Amino acid sequence: MFTGIVAALGTISKITPLAEGVRLSVRAPKLGLGDVALGDSIAHNGVCLTVIAKRKDSYDVDVSRLTLDCTTGLDQLGAEVNLEKA
């Protein structure tokens, strides 16, 4: 469950085009990723996205074209995003 309280700021560090959207790499050193597992959800500016890869202080999520069309700020390299773990 999400509370709506922003836990940390992240930065979109890489955008990789996919057939039906994009893969985002998000740097989030202050979020604390130790308890985050593959398949967990993290809200990005209120948009819930599933973690598909994880590193020490960053992770990857896939974003569909429809989600990109309905939101702002998730398709800009270097953009800061509000993050909240479920």
GROMACS .gro file of C-alpha atoms in nm:
model
   86
    1MET     CA    1   0.000   0.000   0.000
    2PHE     CA    2   0.119   0.352  -0.074
    3THR     CA    3   0.076   0.641   0.171
    4GLY     CA    4   0.128   0.925  -0.075
    5ILE     CA    5   0.425   1.051   0.128
    6VAL     CA    6   0.737   1.109  -0.082
    7ALA     CA    7   1.026   0.909   0.067
    8ALA     CA    8   1.309   1.033  -0.158
    9LEU     CA    9   1.394   1.197  -0.487
   10GLY     CA   10   1.534   0.990  -0.770
   11THR     CA   11   1.686   1.084  -1.104
   12ILE     CA   12   1.612   0.924  -1.439
   13SER     CA   13   1.964   0.828  -1.546
   14LYS     CA   14   1.891   0.629  -1.862
   15ILE     CA   15   1.599   0.581  -2.101
   16THR     CA   16   1.598   0.276  -2.328
   17PRO     CA   17   1.329   0.252  -2.596
   18LEU     CA   18   1.122  -0.067  -2.599
   19ALA     CA   19   0.868  -0.190  -2.854
   20GLU     CA   20   0.574  -0.070  -2.641
   21GLY     CA   21   0.728   0.198  -2.419
   22VAL     CA   22   1.060   0.259  -2.244
   23ARG     CA   23   1.284   0.115  -1.974
   24LEU     CA   24   1.393   0.370  -1.716
   25SER     CA   25   1.701   0.345  -1.502
   26VAL     CA   26   1.646   0.545  -1.184
   27ARG     CA   27   1.925   0.655  -0.949
   28ALA     CA   28   1.788   0.656  -0.596
   29PRO     CA   29   2.074   0.649  -0.341
   30LYS     CA   30   1.859   0.799  -0.064
   31LEU     CA   31   1.560   0.566  -0.106
   32GLY     CA   32   1.726   0.267   0.059
   33LEU     CA   33   1.700  -0.022  -0.183
   34GLY     CA   34   1.815  -0.295   0.057
   35ASP     CA   35   1.460  -0.416   0.116
   36VAL     CA   36   1.348  -0.380  -0.247
   37ALA     CA   37   1.312  -0.704  -0.444
   38LEU     CA   38   1.249  -0.769  -0.813
   39GLY     CA   39   0.876  -0.742  -0.871
   40ASP     CA   40   0.823  -0.481  -0.598
   41SER     CA   41   0.637  -0.163  -0.679
   42ILE     CA   42   0.776   0.188  -0.640
   43ALA     CA   43   0.565   0.496  -0.707
   44HIS     CA   44   0.726   0.752  -0.941
   45ASN     CA   45   0.547   1.088  -0.922
   46GLY     CA   46   0.247   0.882  -0.811
   47VAL     CA   47   0.276   0.624  -1.090
   48CYS     CA   48   0.327   0.271  -0.960
   49LEU     CA   49   0.599   0.087  -1.155
   50THR     CA   50   0.747  -0.262  -1.107
   51VAL     CA   51   1.119  -0.309  -1.038
   52ILE     CA   52   1.269  -0.539  -1.303
   53ALA     CA   53   1.641  -0.497  -1.220
   54LYS     CA   54   1.824  -0.363  -0.917
   55ARG     CA   55   2.173  -0.240  -0.838
   56LYS     CA   56   2.329  -0.084  -0.526
   57ASP     CA   57   2.173   0.261  -0.562
   58SER     CA   58   1.961   0.233  -0.878
   59TYR     CA   59   1.701   0.015  -1.042
   60ASP     CA   60   1.511  -0.031  -1.370
   61VAL     CA   61   1.138  -0.018  -1.446
   62ASP     CA   62   0.944  -0.055  -1.769
   63VAL     CA   63   0.686   0.209  -1.861
   64SER     CA   64   0.418   0.143  -2.121
   65ARG     CA   65   0.343   0.389  -2.399
   66LEU     CA   66  -0.006   0.448  -2.254
   67THR     CA   67   0.141   0.540  -1.914
   68LEU     CA   68   0.386   0.778  -2.079
   69ASP     CA   69   0.102   0.939  -2.276
   70CYS     CA   70  -0.103   0.993  -1.959
   71THR     CA   71   0.171   1.129  -1.731
   72THR     CA   72   0.444   1.390  -1.727
   73GLY     CA   73   0.804   1.379  -1.615
   74LEU     CA   74   0.877   1.012  -1.678
   75ASP     CA   75   1.028   1.051  -2.023
   76GLN     CA   76   1.297   1.311  -1.961
   77LEU     CA   77   1.659   1.213  -1.905
   78GLY     CA   78   1.790   1.375  -1.587
   79ALA     CA   79   1.442   1.449  -1.452
   80GLU     CA   80   1.391   1.423  -1.078
   81VAL     CA   81   1.103   1.202  -0.967
   82ASN     CA   82   0.929   1.170  -0.632
   83LEU     CA   83   0.967   0.814  -0.503
   84GLU     CA   84   0.773   0.605  -0.255
   85LYS     CA   85   0.807   0.235  -0.179
   86ALA     CA   86   0.491   0.030  -0.130
   0.00000   0.00000   0.00000
